Amino acid sequence: MEETDELRGPAGREGRPCGTEGGGVSAGNVGFVGLGNMGSVLAGNLVGAGCAVVTHDALGPHRSPDGAEYVPDVAEVARRTDVLVLSLPDGAASEQVAHEILAASGRRVRYVVDTSTVGPAAARTVAGLLAEGEVGYVDAPVSGGVAGARARTLTVMYAGDDKACSCVEGVLAGLSDRRRRVGDRPGMAQALKLANNFLSATTLAATSEAVAFGLAAGLDMATMLDALNGSSGRSAATSDKFPAHVLTGRYAAGFTNSLMDKDVRLYLGAVGEQGGPAAIGAATGALWARFAEAEPGADFTRIFPFVDGA
Ligand code: NAD
């Protein structure tokens, strides 16, 4: 297994056809299903990298990026492409799309790259399902937000067998400049992604409580953030999310509290299955569950006013 695949340029920009490197997949288009906050940007990155992109979303074409071709169903994407990328809300959606891929008459798709956060169990289920139809699966969740996706600094952490990973290398390179292979079995990248989002959820919630405390003590938020960013309390919450979305009042990171609640639930479920410590996890999970229930679909950076007013 390769340890890392770092900072390779997008395949299309290097003149190589997307999805064709190293594994015998014939030159062809890249499919993209799920054009939400994240998927619409990732599909645009593939277009920008020189891939011919065929898209679909259950809600229609309105977020299909310029330069991509929108088609009316998943079956048509599966007939037109060798590698199909998913950016869907959860494991149930990935499983449903996998069934639609397998049912597509005359399908050509050979590999599915799932960038959705679905958890290890769902990744294994979808991989097993697709394997029955001789379609390979690369578990490839992403971290870095919509802004990171636009800047191509988003981390794509991925896991799968050597052949599948090698065959989809060009497509992964089209998604982002930052990629890391973390395992040789689907589900391993999901485990890392859940650990990451548990940390992100906890840090953002803890920073919200700490800032609320500071404001009540008479401190100014900008001063607090500036000092924290030069101190040991620094994190992505203090250096990025708070300055960009809380201090400015924008609250537009492009990731919902409902998705973060899903991720923390998946994390706690996976910890429960494996057995392991979850004292902080339980507190983080309870807070995000309350926030998602109170304001479903709110930008996740609104955790601060939720905590501050709670
Ligand atoms: P989103 O809700 O904005 O978009 C999901 C899209 O999938 C929607 O457009 C929806 O219509 C479509 N969809 C759902 N079921 C479908 C189906 N069966 N067939 C076709 N289309 C279907 O979500 P998002 O924020 O874009 O996130 C997508 C995935 O990426 C999630 O798993 C999320 O956890 C993960 N993620 C998001 C971010 C972020 O910053 N937004 C960051 C990292 C990871």
mmCIF file with all atom_site columns, C-alpha atoms and ligand atoms in Angstrom, residues 33-39 56-59 63 74 87-90 93 96-97 100 115-117 142-143 145-146 193 253-255 259 262-263, ligand 1:
data_model
loop_
_atom_site.group_PDB
_atom_site.id
_atom_site.type_symbol
_atom_site.label_atom_id
_atom_site.label_alt_id
_atom_site.label_comp_id
_atom_site.label_asym_id
_atom_site.label_entity_id
_atom_site.label_seq_id
_atom_site.pdbx_PDB_ins_code
_atom_site.Cartn_x
_atom_site.Cartn_y
_atom_site.Cartn_z
_atom_site.occupancy
_atom_site.B_iso_or_equiv
_atom_site.pdbx_formal_charge
_atom_site.auth_seq_id
_atom_site.auth_comp_id
_atom_site.auth_asym_id
_atom_site.auth_atom_id
_atom_site.pdbx_PDB_model_num
ATOM   1  C CA  . VAL A 1 33  ? -24.023 12.306 -8.352  1.00 0.00 ? 33  VAL A CA  1
ATOM   2  C CA  . GLY A 1 34  ? -25.007 14.731 -5.567  1.00 0.00 ? 34  GLY A CA  1
ATOM   3  C CA  . LEU A 1 35  ? -24.659 18.436 -6.371  1.00 0.00 ? 35  LEU A CA  1
ATOM   4  C CA  . GLY A 1 36  ? -25.175 19.989 -2.942  1.00 0.00 ? 36  GLY A CA  1
ATOM   5  C CA  . ASN A 1 37  ? -22.972 22.470 -1.083  1.00 0.00 ? 37  ASN A CA  1
ATOM   6  C CA  . MET A 1 38  ? -19.901 20.254 -1.428  1.00 0.00 ? 38  MET A CA  1
ATOM   7  C CA  . GLY A 1 39  ? -20.672 18.218 -4.556  1.00 0.00 ? 39  GLY A CA  1
ATOM   8  C CA  . HIS A 1 56  ? -27.045 14.170 -11.703 1.00 0.00 ? 56  HIS A CA  1
ATOM   9  C CA  . ASP A 1 57  ? -28.849 15.249 -8.523  1.00 0.00 ? 57  ASP A CA  1
ATOM   10 C CA  . ALA A 1 58  ? -32.243 14.218 -7.186  1.00 0.00 ? 58  ALA A CA  1
ATOM   11 C CA  . LEU A 1 59  ? -33.193 17.920 -6.983  1.00 0.00 ? 59  LEU A CA  1
ATOM   12 C CA  . ARG A 1 63  ? -26.317 23.357 -9.124  1.00 0.00 ? 63  ARG A CA  1
ATOM   13 C CA  . VAL A 1 74  ? -28.184 7.847  -12.183 1.00 0.00 ? 74  VAL A CA  1
ATOM   14 C CA  . SER A 1 87  ? -21.352 13.412 -2.731  1.00 0.00 ? 87  SER A CA  1
ATOM   15 C CA  . LEU A 1 88  ? -24.489 12.367 -0.886  1.00 0.00 ? 88  LEU A CA  1
ATOM   16 C CA  . PRO A 1 89  ? -25.908 13.103 2.564   1.00 0.00 ? 89  PRO A CA  1
ATOM   17 C CA  . ASP A 1 90  ? -25.553 9.673  4.184   1.00 0.00 ? 90  ASP A CA  1
ATOM   18 C CA  . ALA A 1 93  ? -28.375 7.633  -0.096  1.00 0.00 ? 93  ALA A CA  1
ATOM   19 C CA  . GLN A 1 96  ? -29.698 3.728  -2.955  1.00 0.00 ? 96  GLN A CA  1
ATOM   20 C CA  . VAL A 1 97  ? -27.475 5.155  -5.696  1.00 0.00 ? 97  VAL A CA  1
ATOM   21 C CA  . GLU A 1 100 ? -29.454 2.380  -9.221  1.00 0.00 ? 100 GLU A CA  1
ATOM   22 C CA  . THR A 1 115 ? -16.726 11.368 -1.020  1.00 0.00 ? 115 THR A CA  1
ATOM   23 C CA  . SER A 1 116 ? -19.810 11.337 1.250   1.00 0.00 ? 116 SER A CA  1
ATOM   24 C CA  . THR A 1 117 ? -19.464 10.871 5.009   1.00 0.00 ? 117 THR A CA  1
ATOM   25 C CA  . VAL A 1 142 ? -13.280 14.911 2.393   1.00 0.00 ? 142 VAL A CA  1
ATOM   26 C CA  . SER A 1 143 ? -12.401 17.522 5.007   1.00 0.00 ? 143 SER A CA  1
ATOM   27 C CA  . GLY A 1 145 ? -15.170 22.661 3.950   1.00 0.00 ? 145 GLY A CA  1
ATOM   28 C CA  . VAL A 1 146 ? -16.634 24.269 0.867   1.00 0.00 ? 146 VAL A CA  1
ATOM   29 C CA  . LYS A 1 193 ? -13.113 11.137 8.770   1.00 0.00 ? 193 LYS A CA  1
ATOM   30 C CA  . ALA A 1 253 ? -19.572 27.852 6.028   1.00 0.00 ? 253 ALA A CA  1
ATOM   31 C CA  . GLY A 1 254 ? -21.808 25.654 3.850   1.00 0.00 ? 254 GLY A CA  1
ATOM   32 C CA  . PHE A 1 255 ? -22.036 22.686 6.232   1.00 0.00 ? 255 PHE A CA  1
ATOM   33 C CA  . LEU A 1 259 ? -24.833 16.809 8.777   1.00 0.00 ? 259 LEU A CA  1
ATOM   34 C CA  . LYS A 1 262 ? -25.135 12.787 11.630  1.00 0.00 ? 262 LYS A CA  1
ATOM   35 C CA  . ASP A 1 263 ? -21.328 12.598 11.695  1.00 0.00 ? 263 ASP A CA  1
HETATM 36 P P1  . NAD B 2 .   ? -26.049 18.679 0.766   1.00 0.00 ? 1   NAD B P1  1
HETATM 37 O O1  . NAD B 2 .   ? -27.209 18.232 1.573   1.00 0.00 ? 1   NAD B O1  1
HETATM 38 O O2  . NAD B 2 .   ? -25.847 20.135 0.492   1.00 0.00 ? 1   NAD B O2  1
HETATM 39 O O3  . NAD B 2 .   ? -26.063 17.933 -0.674  1.00 0.00 ? 1   NAD B O3  1
HETATM 40 C C1  . NAD B 2 .   ? -26.422 16.580 -0.861  1.00 0.00 ? 1   NAD B C1  1
HETATM 41 C C2  . NAD B 2 .   ? -26.998 16.470 -2.277  1.00 0.00 ? 1   NAD B C2  1
HETATM 42 O O4  . NAD B 2 .   ? -27.270 15.078 -2.549  1.00 0.00 ? 1   NAD B O4  1
HETATM 43 C C3  . NAD B 2 .   ? -28.321 17.238 -2.450  1.00 0.00 ? 1   NAD B C3  1
HETATM 44 O O5  . NAD B 2 .   ? -28.212 18.118 -3.552  1.00 0.00 ? 1   NAD B O5  1
HETATM 45 C C4  . NAD B 2 .   ? -29.357 16.138 -2.692  1.00 0.00 ? 1   NAD B C4  1
HETATM 46 O O6  . NAD B 2 .   ? -30.381 16.511 -3.559  1.00 0.00 ? 1   NAD B O6  1
HETATM 47 C C5  . NAD B 2 .   ? -28.493 15.028 -3.290  1.00 0.00 ? 1   NAD B C5  1
HETATM 48 N N1  . NAD B 2 .   ? -29.074 13.706 -3.142  1.00 0.00 ? 1   NAD B N1  1
HETATM 49 C C6  . NAD B 2 .   ? -29.514 13.117 -2.001  1.00 0.00 ? 1   NAD B C6  1
HETATM 50 N N2  . NAD B 2 .   ? -29.944 11.871 -2.257  1.00 0.00 ? 1   NAD B N2  1
HETATM 51 C C7  . NAD B 2 .   ? -29.767 11.662 -3.586  1.00 0.00 ? 1   NAD B C7  1
HETATM 52 C C8  . NAD B 2 .   ? -30.003 10.557 -4.447  1.00 0.00 ? 1   NAD B C8  1
HETATM 53 N N3  . NAD B 2 .   ? -30.525 9.411  -3.969  1.00 0.00 ? 1   NAD B N3  1
HETATM 54 N N4  . NAD B 2 .   ? -29.715 10.693 -5.759  1.00 0.00 ? 1   NAD B N4  1
HETATM 55 C C9  . NAD B 2 .   ? -29.189 11.853 -6.246  1.00 0.00 ? 1   NAD B C9  1
HETATM 56 N N5  . NAD B 2 .   ? -28.929 12.935 -5.473  1.00 0.00 ? 1   NAD B N5  1
HETATM 57 C C10 . NAD B 2 .   ? -29.202 12.830 -4.151  1.00 0.00 ? 1   NAD B C10 1
HETATM 58 O O7  . NAD B 2 .   ? -24.762 18.079 1.486   1.00 0.00 ? 1   NAD B O7  1
HETATM 59 P P2  . NAD B 2 .   ? -23.244 18.577 1.333   1.00 0.00 ? 1   NAD B P2  1
HETATM 60 O O8  . NAD B 2 .   ? -22.968 19.599 2.358   1.00 0.00 ? 1   NAD B O8  1
HETATM 61 O O9  . NAD B 2 .   ? -22.966 18.833 -0.110  1.00 0.00 ? 1   NAD B O9  1
HETATM 62 O O10 . NAD B 2 .   ? -22.486 17.239 1.797   1.00 0.00 ? 1   NAD B O10 1
HETATM 63 C C11 . NAD B 2 .   ? -22.417 16.077 0.987   1.00 0.00 ? 1   NAD B C11 1
HETATM 64 C C12 . NAD B 2 .   ? -21.607 15.032 1.725   1.00 0.00 ? 1   NAD B C12 1
HETATM 65 O O11 . NAD B 2 .   ? -20.277 15.553 1.951   1.00 0.00 ? 1   NAD B O11 1
HETATM 66 C C13 . NAD B 2 .   ? -22.180 14.690 3.105   1.00 0.00 ? 1   NAD B C13 1
HETATM 67 O O12 . NAD B 2 .   ? -22.011 13.309 3.343   1.00 0.00 ? 1   NAD B O12 1
HETATM 68 C C14 . NAD B 2 .   ? -21.362 15.538 4.053   1.00 0.00 ? 1   NAD B C14 1
HETATM 69 O O13 . NAD B 2 .   ? -21.317 14.997 5.357   1.00 0.00 ? 1   NAD B O13 1
HETATM 70 C C15 . NAD B 2 .   ? -20.021 15.543 3.353   1.00 0.00 ? 1   NAD B C15 1
HETATM 71 N N6  . NAD B 2 .   ? -19.182 16.721 3.648   1.00 0.00 ? 1   NAD B N6  1
HETATM 72 C C16 . NAD B 2 .   ? -19.676 17.991 3.492   1.00 0.00 ? 1   NAD B C16 1
HETATM 73 C C17 . NAD B 2 .   ? -18.861 19.086 3.788   1.00 0.00 ? 1   NAD B C17 1
HETATM 74 C C18 . NAD B 2 .   ? -19.352 20.514 3.657   1.00 0.00 ? 1   NAD B C18 1
HETATM 75 O O14 . NAD B 2 .   ? -18.611 21.430 4.063   1.00 0.00 ? 1   NAD B O14 1
HETATM 76 N N7  . NAD B 2 .   ? -20.535 20.781 3.105   1.00 0.00 ? 1   NAD B N7  1
HETATM 77 C C19 . NAD B 2 .   ? -17.549 18.877 4.247   1.00 0.00 ? 1   NAD B C19 1
HETATM 78 C C20 . NAD B 2 .   ? -17.067 17.583 4.349   1.00 0.00 ? 1   NAD B C20 1
HETATM 79 C C21 . NAD B 2 .   ? -17.892 16.507 4.047   1.00 0.00 ? 1   NAD B C21 1
#
